[in-house]
Amino acid sequence: KLLNEQGYYVVGGINGDYYNTWDFQPLGIVVSGGELITTDSGFQGVGFYEDGSAIIGKPAVVMKASFSGETYQLDAMNKARLTGYTLYSSDYAAMTRNSEPGWDIVLSLPEDTVITTSCEVEFTVEEIIESEGAVSIPDSKYILSLPESADEWRRGGVERLSVGDTVKLTVTCAEGWEDVQWAVGTLYRLIEDGEICSGFEAGAASRTAVGVREDGSVIFYTVDGRQPGLSVGASMQQVAERMQELGCVDAVLMDGGGSTTLNLVRPGESAISQINSPSDGKQRSVTNYIMLVSTELPDGEAARLVLYPYSARLLPGAQLTPEVKATDSVGFAVRAPENVRLSSELGSFESGVFTAEKAGNGVITASASGLESGEMELLVVETPDSITVSEQESGRERTELTMLVGESIDLTASAVYQHLPLTVRDECFTWEVEGEIGEIDEQGLFTAAETPGEGKIIVTAGETVAEVTVKISYPAGVYSDVAEGTWYYDAVKAMGEQGYMTGVTETEFAPDSNMTRAMFVTLLWRIEGSPAPETESGFADVEAGQWYSDAVAWAAENSLVNGYDAQTFGISDSISREQMAALLMRYAAWKGEDVASEQSLDVFADRDSISDYAVDAVRWAVERGLIKGMSDTEFAPKGTASRAQVAVLLDRFLAG
């Protein structure tokens, strides 16, 4: 805004020097419009001449003041006062900011006289103040300040000075800095005469750098940092190496961290844009900037075409739609013409959409009669460094899939080359399945087979391959040998969905197979939440570490099972119908249920064959409707129970 008010059109800019955070005073040199604002304090600097060419190095500005018959070298101009003479102007601040007593000599210069990096000027003494600390700096005046603690020789200069006397100031600098019109300082030299410097500090951070190439062109460079997921930053050594890669023979490091800023009016646009992502989350106020400006006015006539983005990296088959903009002869945005032609040797266009067709380096060219053409750099990569497969909807990366039979999932793929993402679409990849697991189309839509299985989805681009392992299964409780509509289908499905009762394989339930005693006890244990037993079961035929060991031990320590005797549980024996009733009743009682029953068993002709220990359990189970007879007149207490029967029994029990 300030520069616009001065008649400059700002094209771009970066942050400048390091500074004191408490008062924003720059550490190094500042030259503005040819006028020396502050000296360099021995630090590096980057300066610009009237024609825009640059110089990098130490300005080595030396200021000497001659008065009272002596010549004194000043400590600095517009820096904090030390032990000798310091010169201040109103560019420094409203006050000198000195905190100790001393002398402040108010000086004036002839009108239109300025101090430069190489000059001789004569001040007139207007006032000599014996100050106790800071004093005001009058507009258009200067103050030559000396602390009371200065040596006798320097104090003598003030003591012999009178109002009206002349103070002659001589300013010299290093060769090449005499005609610098604009300059800012910096602390660190990265490259000198083509060679990378040494002694850099370690650590990565946001960085800003300025470099000069052999041909005199200047590079402004920034790298973001301190932002997880975006950038970790770069070390000083890395920035130096990068500037050398870019052809710089001289380079310096500007302020970094939260100060790193790069702003630019892109060709064909009117507003300035922040190009980098500041580590503070927003642009930070800093002591000074290097601005690129123009004093030309727009002429409103299209002269040059510009393509966006500036560059693109694609896989063959990928598409993009370049945006065409235009500028006038001095860079101001104007309306792009309608008759722009787009072309590229690496692909074809249809309705303004580019499709990459072959690998290589190339360009997209925008041309129109009478205008300077615009170009977008292209890199079409046959084989990326890596491929990532993700869910289309959620974006979640997938290296394995577990799906139900008949399910579908829409997958998408992305690719990276030299750590940067490539523009792709799903058709850029070859999608294949390995194994009898289903089908996948060219957009990555995968449909699982109607039968369980295991295999892979293989995604290929060039020589690079990504694999997703796939496991297809029935829904919990659904098996190939349990047909929908059978008397036990709903119970098997419910028990499977709750994780209590699983198949003998992933696809088979074996509904007609007998249920063993170990299996049944394990089912009750799972229903209870698979609690850890405090001791082992004590049965000789129950080995530790088996799938049923904890279940039997839990049931034994809670008196749900007694075994055939103290040593034998009978893990592999098929459980009888009366044993099943007894175990389930004990579990119900242990859970607090009232299991007393007066249910008559007279309907069953074989009631006298029910073991004494199981009579009450059978009464309870029949009354609860958990176990029915094998026929209207037969209970079959010694008969075995199938897995389907057990599923139905437990489903009824859990339903209450």
XYZ file of C-alpha atoms in Angstrom:
656
model
C 0.000 0.000 0.000
C 2.808 2.386 0.868
C 4.617 1.728 -2.402
C 1.415 2.039 -4.410
C 0.926 5.477 -2.866
C 4.418 6.373 -4.105
C 3.512 5.455 -7.697
C 4.985 1.967 -7.762
C 3.160 -1.123 -9.024
C 4.245 -4.001 -6.761
C 4.980 -7.189 -8.694
C 6.277 -9.288 -5.823
C 8.372 -9.369 -2.706
C 10.118 -11.340 0.013
C 10.992 -10.598 3.616
C 14.384 -9.080 4.333
C 16.827 -8.817 7.216
C 16.987 -10.355 10.652
C 15.855 -7.922 13.351
C 15.467 -7.298 17.068
C 12.018 -8.650 17.895
C 11.398 -6.097 20.665
C 11.777 -2.995 18.493
C 11.962 -4.345 14.890
C 15.338 -2.695 14.287
C 17.205 -4.463 11.425
C 20.609 -5.908 12.236
C 22.246 -4.980 8.947
C 22.276 -2.269 6.321
C 19.263 -0.449 4.869
C 19.473 1.751 1.775
C 16.242 3.219 0.378
C 16.100 5.309 -2.796
C 19.858 5.804 -2.628
C 19.743 7.141 0.935
C 21.636 5.291 3.657
C 19.156 4.582 6.448
C 21.305 2.425 8.711
C 24.819 0.994 8.596
C 25.667 -2.691 8.253
C 27.397 -3.487 11.582
C 29.806 -5.715 9.668
C 27.095 -8.064 8.366
C 26.385 -9.275 4.837
C 23.918 -7.493 2.568
C 22.187 -7.601 -0.780
C 22.010 -4.361 -2.763
C 20.366 -3.265 -6.005
C 21.454 -0.667 -8.530
C 19.223 1.688 -10.493
C 18.910 -0.818 -13.353
C 17.782 -3.612 -10.997
C 21.023 -5.603 -11.039
C 22.259 -6.837 -7.683
C 25.366 -7.103 -5.531
C 25.929 -9.478 -2.610
C 28.608 -9.125 0.067
C 29.682 -6.981 2.979
C 28.932 -3.284 2.397
C 31.618 -2.363 4.954
C 30.221 1.126 5.423
C 32.545 3.382 7.458
C 31.405 6.796 8.773
C 33.848 9.400 10.057
C 32.937 12.750 11.575
C 35.446 15.605 11.663
C 34.953 18.478 14.156
C 36.812 20.231 16.944
C 40.076 19.532 15.145
C 39.670 15.779 15.333
C 38.233 12.961 13.194
C 36.140 10.311 14.943
C 34.942 7.034 13.430
C 31.308 6.519 14.274
C 30.106 3.266 15.790
C 27.036 3.208 13.586
C 24.106 5.072 12.139
C 20.605 4.348 13.468
C 21.690 1.491 15.718
C 21.692 1.179 19.491
C 24.384 3.458 20.996
C 27.519 1.700 22.233
C 30.687 3.382 23.577
C 31.415 5.905 20.842
C 29.596 8.308 18.538
C 26.340 7.167 16.908
C 24.389 9.107 14.288
C 20.569 9.125 14.380
C 17.907 10.319 11.986
C 14.119 10.331 12.270
C 14.129 7.125 10.190
C 15.348 5.365 13.339
C 12.483 6.272 15.664
C 10.865 9.263 17.332
C 13.472 9.011 20.136
C 17.097 7.971 20.393
C 16.111 5.215 22.869
C 19.288 5.758 24.907
C 18.966 4.786 28.567
C 22.220 6.280 29.897
C 23.311 9.924 30.294
C 25.371 11.525 27.533
C 25.503 14.266 24.929
C 23.142 14.622 21.976
C 24.232 17.078 19.263
C 21.367 18.245 17.019
C 22.584 18.655 13.418
C 21.056 19.911 10.179
C 21.949 19.359 6.511
C 21.396 21.656 3.568
C 18.051 21.032 1.820
C 18.003 18.093 -0.649
C 21.258 16.724 0.787
C 21.153 13.027 1.729
C 23.613 10.579 3.183
C 24.616 7.744 0.846
C 27.018 4.809 1.062
C 29.777 6.992 -0.440
C 29.602 10.727 0.234
C 30.877 13.800 2.055
C 28.371 16.124 3.703
C 28.601 19.012 6.149
C 26.250 19.374 9.089
C 25.604 22.531 11.072
C 25.384 22.203 14.849
C 22.009 23.534 16.057
C 21.956 22.417 19.684
C 24.075 20.506 22.197
C 22.042 18.629 24.812
C 23.401 17.105 28.000
C 20.818 14.316 28.238
C 19.841 11.884 30.986
C 18.610 9.310 28.460
C 16.514 9.281 25.306
C 15.782 12.527 23.474
C 13.442 13.336 20.593
C 14.795 13.260 17.039
C 13.394 16.271 15.165
C 12.045 15.692 11.641
C 14.655 16.312 8.923
C 17.348 16.671 11.592
C 20.103 14.386 12.822
C 21.516 13.701 16.269
C 25.135 12.788 16.945
C 25.056 10.979 20.294
C 27.865 10.114 22.716
C 27.501 8.290 26.059
C 28.841 9.882 29.246
C 30.981 6.768 29.700
C 32.984 7.485 26.501
C 36.742 7.960 26.716
C 38.295 11.373 27.374
C 39.383 11.869 23.738
C 35.820 11.532 22.406
C 34.342 13.613 25.238
C 36.822 16.345 24.381
C 35.286 16.645 20.921
C 31.897 17.534 22.423
C 33.376 19.884 25.003
C 35.100 21.974 22.283
C 32.031 22.030 20.026
C 29.712 25.061 19.813
C 26.368 25.850 18.198
C 26.947 26.960 14.613
C 30.059 24.840 14.143
C 30.421 22.533 11.184
C 30.616 18.732 11.412
C 31.973 17.092 8.281
C 30.771 13.527 7.651
C 32.676 11.211 5.296
C 31.071 7.889 4.302
C 32.981 5.133 2.495
C 32.026 1.559 1.594
C 33.325 -1.582 -0.075
C 33.926 -1.502 -3.815
C 30.707 -1.937 -5.761
C 28.456 -0.519 -3.052
C 28.976 3.150 -3.948
C 25.962 3.438 -6.272
C 23.603 1.008 -4.561
C 20.095 2.471 -4.501
C 18.355 -0.162 -2.392
C 19.794 -2.616 0.123
C 18.952 -4.780 3.117
C 21.262 -6.737 5.360
C 21.524 -10.323 6.419
C 23.643 -12.451 8.730
C 24.709 -15.389 6.583
C 26.575 -15.783 3.306
C 25.621 -19.043 1.580
C 27.717 -18.895 -1.606
C 30.725 -16.749 -2.465
C 32.350 -16.724 -5.916
C 30.573 -19.946 -6.832
C 31.659 -21.886 -3.736
C 29.398 -22.922 -0.860
C 30.503 -21.319 2.398
C 31.108 -23.228 5.633
C 30.273 -22.969 9.318
C 26.501 -23.102 8.919
C 24.216 -23.616 11.872
C 22.452 -26.987 12.047
C 18.698 -27.496 12.076
C 15.828 -27.264 9.612
C 13.476 -24.291 9.429
C 11.561 -22.066 7.056
C 14.108 -20.225 4.909
C 14.382 -17.205 2.623
C 17.377 -16.662 0.344
C 18.571 -14.342 -2.426
C 21.095 -15.387 -5.052
C 22.773 -13.880 -8.112
C 23.648 -15.932 -11.186
C 26.633 -15.509 -13.478
C 24.484 -13.602 -15.979
C 23.338 -11.154 -13.288
C 19.816 -12.501 -12.929
C 18.498 -12.704 -9.387
C 16.705 -15.589 -7.647
C 14.353 -15.132 -4.701
C 13.886 -18.447 -2.931
C 11.707 -19.576 -0.023
C 10.973 -22.933 1.591
C 8.258 -23.512 4.169
C 8.836 -25.380 7.394
C 7.691 -26.235 10.907
C 4.339 -27.469 9.600
C 3.639 -31.208 9.965
C 2.247 -32.657 6.781
C 3.479 -29.722 4.703
C 7.194 -29.168 5.237
C 9.886 -29.778 7.827
C 11.925 -26.922 6.365
C 15.527 -27.031 5.236
C 18.967 -26.574 6.750
C 21.252 -23.714 5.752
C 23.498 -26.242 4.006
C 20.554 -27.586 1.985
C 19.505 -24.094 0.925
C 23.071 -23.291 -0.104
C 23.239 -26.459 -2.206
C 19.888 -25.679 -3.797
C 20.917 -22.113 -4.685
C 24.074 -23.495 -6.258
C 21.953 -25.980 -8.239
C 19.943 -23.024 -9.515
C 23.119 -21.442 -10.890
C 23.855 -18.870 -8.202
C 27.472 -17.742 -7.835
C 26.657 -15.568 -4.813
C 23.860 -16.031 -2.290
C 22.795 -14.944 1.180
C 20.245 -16.204 3.652
C 17.597 -13.714 4.700
C 15.493 -13.981 7.863
C 13.519 -17.236 8.131
C 11.137 -19.049 10.438
C 7.827 -17.249 10.808
C 9.242 -14.298 8.865
C 9.650 -16.246 5.621
C 7.285 -14.691 3.098
C 6.938 -14.754 -0.679
C 4.243 -12.649 -2.330
C 3.645 -12.293 -6.044
C 1.250 -10.846 -8.569
C 1.133 -13.754 -10.984
C 1.160 -12.853 -14.666
C -2.388 -12.366 -15.870
C -3.727 -11.669 -12.372
C -4.451 -8.337 -10.705
C -4.214 -9.128 -6.993
C -1.091 -10.064 -5.079
C -1.001 -13.636 -3.766
C 0.905 -15.175 -0.895
C 2.818 -18.010 -2.533
C 4.295 -19.703 0.516
C 2.557 -21.022 3.628
C 3.889 -19.091 6.645
C 4.699 -21.184 9.696
C 2.718 -18.749 11.886
C -0.356 -19.469 9.792
C -0.385 -15.870 8.615
C 2.044 -13.255 7.339
C 4.245 -11.834 10.094
C 5.223 -8.189 10.452
C 8.941 -7.863 9.756
C 11.521 -5.089 9.665
C 11.955 -4.760 5.897
C 11.245 -6.378 2.542
C 12.750 -6.590 -0.895
C 10.019 -5.515 -3.308
C 9.931 -5.882 -7.069
C 8.084 -2.933 -8.551
C 7.209 -1.307 -11.844
C 6.555 2.344 -12.630
C 4.914 1.576 -15.986
C 1.188 2.123 -16.473
C -1.118 -0.464 -18.088
C -1.941 -0.013 -21.762
C -4.890 -2.432 -21.800
C -3.808 -4.330 -24.925
C -3.109 -8.067 -24.764
C 0.535 -8.772 -25.573
C 1.443 -12.031 -23.881
C -0.338 -15.280 -23.032
C 0.176 -17.122 -19.761
C -0.802 -20.710 -18.879
C -1.738 -22.021 -15.464
C -0.509 -24.051 -13.738
C 3.092 -23.155 -14.586
C 4.009 -26.827 -14.809
C 2.393 -30.240 -14.575
C 3.557 -33.804 -13.955
C 1.301 -36.555 -15.260
C 0.933 -40.220 -16.018
C 0.020 -41.196 -19.580
C -3.752 -41.006 -19.869
C -4.088 -38.244 -17.284
C -5.997 -35.105 -18.150
C -5.870 -31.439 -17.241
C -7.520 -28.243 -18.402
C -4.984 -25.402 -18.704
C -6.199 -21.939 -17.756
C -5.239 -19.266 -20.264
C -4.630 -15.696 -19.084
C -3.084 -12.652 -20.719
C -1.036 -9.579 -19.825
C -0.313 -6.317 -21.566
C 3.191 -5.286 -22.611
C 4.174 -4.267 -19.085
C 2.633 -7.213 -17.243
C -0.798 -5.971 -16.188
C -3.706 -8.398 -16.454
C -5.990 -8.064 -19.467
C -8.749 -10.214 -20.941
C -7.442 -13.201 -22.875
C -8.558 -13.431 -26.533
C -11.061 -16.073 -27.655
C -8.965 -17.539 -30.477
C -6.190 -19.113 -28.386
C -4.767 -22.367 -29.765
C -3.409 -25.037 -27.431
C -0.931 -27.669 -28.579
C 1.580 -30.170 -27.220
C 3.826 -32.849 -28.635
C 3.060 -35.068 -25.619
C -0.686 -35.375 -26.091
C -3.870 -34.049 -27.635
C -6.643 -31.569 -26.870
C -10.374 -31.906 -27.042
C -12.614 -28.997 -25.989
C -9.682 -27.455 -24.104
C -8.889 -30.649 -22.155
C -5.372 -32.045 -22.529
C -4.800 -35.812 -22.427
C -1.229 -37.022 -21.949
C -0.395 -39.706 -24.519
C 3.342 -40.364 -24.327
C 6.103 -40.042 -21.770
C 8.765 -37.362 -21.885
C 9.590 -33.723 -21.180
C 7.693 -31.119 -23.159
C 5.368 -28.144 -23.038
C 1.820 -27.076 -23.673
C 1.862 -23.976 -25.840
C -0.835 -21.315 -25.960
C -0.683 -19.151 -29.084
C -2.745 -16.464 -30.749
C -2.036 -14.166 -33.661
C 0.064 -11.168 -32.719
C 0.697 -12.264 -29.134
C 3.707 -13.708 -27.362
C 3.017 -17.390 -26.752
C 2.675 -18.867 -23.280
C 4.048 -22.216 -22.185
C 3.385 -24.737 -19.435
C 6.170 -27.182 -18.648
C 5.145 -30.826 -18.872
C 6.647 -34.029 -17.538
C 4.800 -37.202 -18.478
C 6.138 -40.146 -16.466
C 5.741 -43.721 -17.675
C 6.805 -45.369 -14.404
C 6.152 -43.555 -11.102
C 8.211 -44.169 -7.979
C 5.206 -45.412 -6.015
C 1.471 -46.056 -6.259
C -1.031 -45.673 -3.426
C -4.470 -47.281 -3.508
C -7.268 -45.633 -1.496
C -11.007 -45.740 -1.019
C -12.649 -43.261 -3.372
C -15.200 -42.084 -0.821
C -13.110 -41.726 2.330
C -9.635 -41.275 0.849
C -8.290 -43.860 3.309
C -5.237 -45.748 2.038
C -5.843 -49.471 1.668
C -3.270 -52.252 1.478
C -5.760 -54.953 2.465
C -9.504 -55.437 2.211
C -11.898 -57.701 4.091
C -15.229 -57.817 2.320
C -18.443 -59.784 2.285
C -19.543 -61.778 -0.717
C -21.146 -59.594 -3.389
C -20.015 -56.318 -1.810
C -18.552 -53.478 -3.932
C -15.966 -50.810 -3.190
C -14.792 -47.942 -5.387
C -11.006 -47.680 -5.271
C -8.780 -44.935 -6.623
C -5.028 -44.731 -7.150
C -2.461 -41.963 -6.853
C 1.187 -41.876 -7.898
C 4.361 -40.075 -6.837
C 7.503 -39.316 -8.797
C 10.584 -37.788 -7.152
C 8.539 -37.096 -4.004
C 5.934 -35.028 -5.889
C 2.390 -36.116 -6.752
C 1.471 -36.823 -10.354
C -1.765 -35.800 -12.026
C -3.614 -39.055 -12.653
C -7.009 -40.587 -13.148
C -8.043 -44.156 -12.498
C -7.803 -45.019 -16.196
C -4.050 -44.318 -16.064
C -3.582 -47.559 -14.141
C -4.093 -51.193 -15.029
C -6.481 -52.815 -12.533
C -6.385 -56.606 -12.171
C -7.470 -59.272 -9.701
C -5.519 -62.359 -8.736
C -7.559 -65.294 -7.481
C -11.274 -66.046 -7.614
C -12.242 -63.009 -5.546
C -14.340 -60.919 -7.927
C -14.054 -58.377 -10.730
C -12.630 -54.858 -11.075
C -13.227 -52.347 -13.860
C -10.862 -49.747 -15.351
C -12.045 -47.089 -12.880
C -11.166 -49.264 -9.864
C -14.700 -50.400 -8.980
C -14.266 -53.807 -7.352
C -17.153 -56.228 -6.867
C -16.526 -59.222 -4.617
C -17.373 -62.720 -5.792
C -20.463 -64.547 -4.509
C -18.291 -67.156 -2.808
C -15.569 -66.633 -0.180
C -11.926 -66.587 -1.201
C -8.579 -64.827 -0.897
C -6.509 -63.032 -3.497
C -5.132 -59.660 -4.544
C -6.015 -56.522 -6.422
C -2.982 -55.525 -8.504
C -2.586 -51.919 -9.686
C 0.121 -51.148 -12.249
C 1.575 -48.068 -13.931
C 4.620 -48.712 -16.101
C 6.902 -50.976 -14.087
C 5.529 -49.910 -10.700
C 3.039 -52.184 -8.941
C 0.850 -51.796 -5.866
C -0.984 -54.725 -4.302
C -4.032 -54.905 -2.063
C -4.651 -58.238 -0.351
C -8.318 -59.198 -0.368
C -10.297 -61.626 1.781
C -13.897 -62.373 0.816
C -16.166 -64.049 3.364
C -19.793 -64.672 4.132
C -21.474 -62.340 6.623
C -21.169 -63.447 10.238
C -23.450 -66.423 10.786
C -23.970 -67.114 7.090
C -22.513 -70.286 5.600
C -22.755 -72.235 2.382
C -24.311 -75.225 4.192
C -26.930 -73.216 6.088
C -29.683 -72.447 3.630
C -31.964 -69.503 4.195
C -35.389 -70.720 5.305
C -34.183 -73.725 7.290
C -35.472 -74.074 10.891
C -32.043 -73.186 12.282
C -30.961 -70.419 9.796
C -31.941 -67.426 11.956
C -30.351 -68.914 15.079
C -27.065 -69.752 13.338
C -26.948 -66.261 11.821
C -27.684 -64.569 15.161
C -25.081 -66.608 17.035
C -22.504 -65.870 14.349
C -23.215 -62.130 14.270
C -22.667 -61.969 18.030
C -19.414 -63.904 17.722
C -20.542 -66.720 19.998
C -20.665 -69.591 17.537
C -18.508 -69.815 14.420
C -18.263 -72.276 11.583
C -15.968 -75.224 11.376
C -14.428 -73.332 8.427
C -15.031 -69.844 7.085
C -17.610 -71.179 4.667
C -19.115 -74.200 6.471
C -21.085 -74.446 9.686
C -21.634 -78.233 9.727
C -25.158 -77.990 11.186
C -25.608 -81.788 11.506
C -22.286 -82.422 13.268
C -22.425 -83.363 16.939
C -21.612 -80.781 19.579
C -18.824 -81.840 21.963
C -18.713 -81.103 25.660
C -15.694 -78.811 25.168
C -17.543 -76.897 22.427
C -20.644 -76.357 24.532
C -18.753 -75.120 27.583
C -16.762 -72.796 25.303
C -20.013 -71.312 23.964
C -21.206 -70.469 27.493
C -17.776 -68.964 28.237
C -17.979 -66.737 25.137
C -21.498 -65.627 26.057
C -20.138 -64.609 29.450
C -17.446 -62.484 27.742
C -14.525 -64.948 27.784
C -13.412 -64.203 31.363
C -9.910 -65.243 32.403
C -9.976 -68.113 34.934
C -7.998 -67.823 38.137
C -6.766 -71.445 38.082
C -6.465 -74.368 35.695
C -9.359 -76.836 35.454
C -7.637 -79.736 37.185
C -8.897 -82.288 34.643
C -6.135 -84.521 33.317
C -7.605 -84.564 29.816
C -7.751 -80.739 29.566
C -4.320 -79.599 28.356
C -3.217 -76.028 29.004
C -3.079 -73.659 26.032
C -5.860 -75.306 24.021
C -8.814 -73.382 22.575
C -11.096 -74.824 25.248
C -8.694 -74.695 28.254
C -9.790 -71.359 29.722
C -13.469 -72.129 29.111
C -13.379 -75.461 30.999
C -11.295 -73.951 33.829
C -13.778 -71.057 34.175
C -16.757 -73.447 34.198
C -15.082 -75.733 36.767
C -14.112 -72.956 39.206
C -17.722 -71.687 39.092
C -19.156 -75.239 39.632
C -20.872 -75.287 36.261
C -19.174 -78.577 35.301
C -18.013 -81.513 37.416
C -16.627 -83.872 34.804
C -17.144 -87.605 34.769
C -14.846 -87.719 37.756
C -12.159 -85.530 39.322
C -9.705 -86.355 36.527
C -11.847 -86.666 33.419
C -13.884 -84.017 31.634
C -14.464 -85.763 28.314
C -13.575 -82.908 26.020
C -14.184 -84.761 22.755
C -17.311 -86.622 23.823
C -20.526 -85.560 22.178
C -22.688 -83.746 24.671
C -25.977 -85.467 25.451
C -29.316 -83.696 25.600
C -29.627 -84.122 29.367
C -25.992 -82.951 29.931
C -26.737 -79.878 27.852
C -29.869 -79.156 29.941
C -27.904 -79.581 33.179
C -25.043 -77.293 32.092
C -27.374 -74.596 30.847
C -29.519 -74.675 34.017
C -26.423 -74.347 36.234
C -25.281 -71.378 34.146
C -28.718 -69.750 34.411
C -28.734 -70.253 38.188
C -25.187 -68.849 38.415
C -26.453 -65.785 36.544
C -29.207 -65.398 39.176
C -32.171 -66.885 37.359
C -34.852 -68.763 39.313
C -34.576 -72.273 37.869
C -37.116 -74.054 40.091
C -39.689 -75.950 37.982
C -42.689 -78.244 38.595
C -42.943 -79.072 34.893
C -44.446 -82.543 34.324
C -42.492 -84.898 32.117
C -45.290 -87.445 31.883
C -45.735 -86.810 28.159
C -42.365 -88.428 27.492
C -42.471 -92.218 27.478
C -38.714 -92.382 28.133
C -38.801 -90.076 31.170
C -37.500 -92.785 33.455
C -34.251 -92.944 31.435
C -33.360 -89.353 32.386
C -30.424 -89.454 34.819
C -31.238 -88.387 38.358
C -28.834 -85.413 38.227
C -30.595 -84.116 35.128
C -34.293 -84.460 35.972
C -34.696 -80.961 37.427
C -32.667 -79.505 34.534
C -34.863 -81.204 31.940
C -38.008 -79.947 33.740
C -36.613 -76.372 33.660
C -35.460 -76.602 30.031
C -38.794 -77.983 28.844
C -40.763 -75.368 30.816
C -38.568 -72.570 29.348
C -39.154 -73.979 25.871
C -35.416 -74.382 25.357
C -35.378 -78.124 24.627
C -38.245 -79.960 23.048
C -38.717 -83.663 22.629
C -37.364 -85.529 19.689
C -41.024 -86.433 19.122
C -44.247 -85.756 20.967
C -43.587 -88.734 23.279
C -39.809 -89.108 23.281
C -37.245 -86.823 24.945
C -34.130 -88.947 24.173
C -32.064 -87.739 27.168
C -28.998 -89.743 26.136
C -29.228 -88.604 22.515
C -26.596 -86.257 21.123
C -27.161 -82.636 20.101
C -26.222 -81.282 16.691
C -24.566 -77.919 16.166
C -27.784 -76.620 14.608
C -29.798 -77.728 17.653
C -27.339 -76.036 20.009
C -27.517 -72.787 17.993
C -31.319 -72.809 18.311
C -31.157 -73.699 22.015
C -28.757 -70.868 22.881
C -30.595 -68.376 20.690
C -33.814 -69.177 22.613
C -31.969 -68.918 25.937
C -30.467 -65.511 25.133
C -33.824 -64.246 23.872
C -35.228 -64.889 27.368
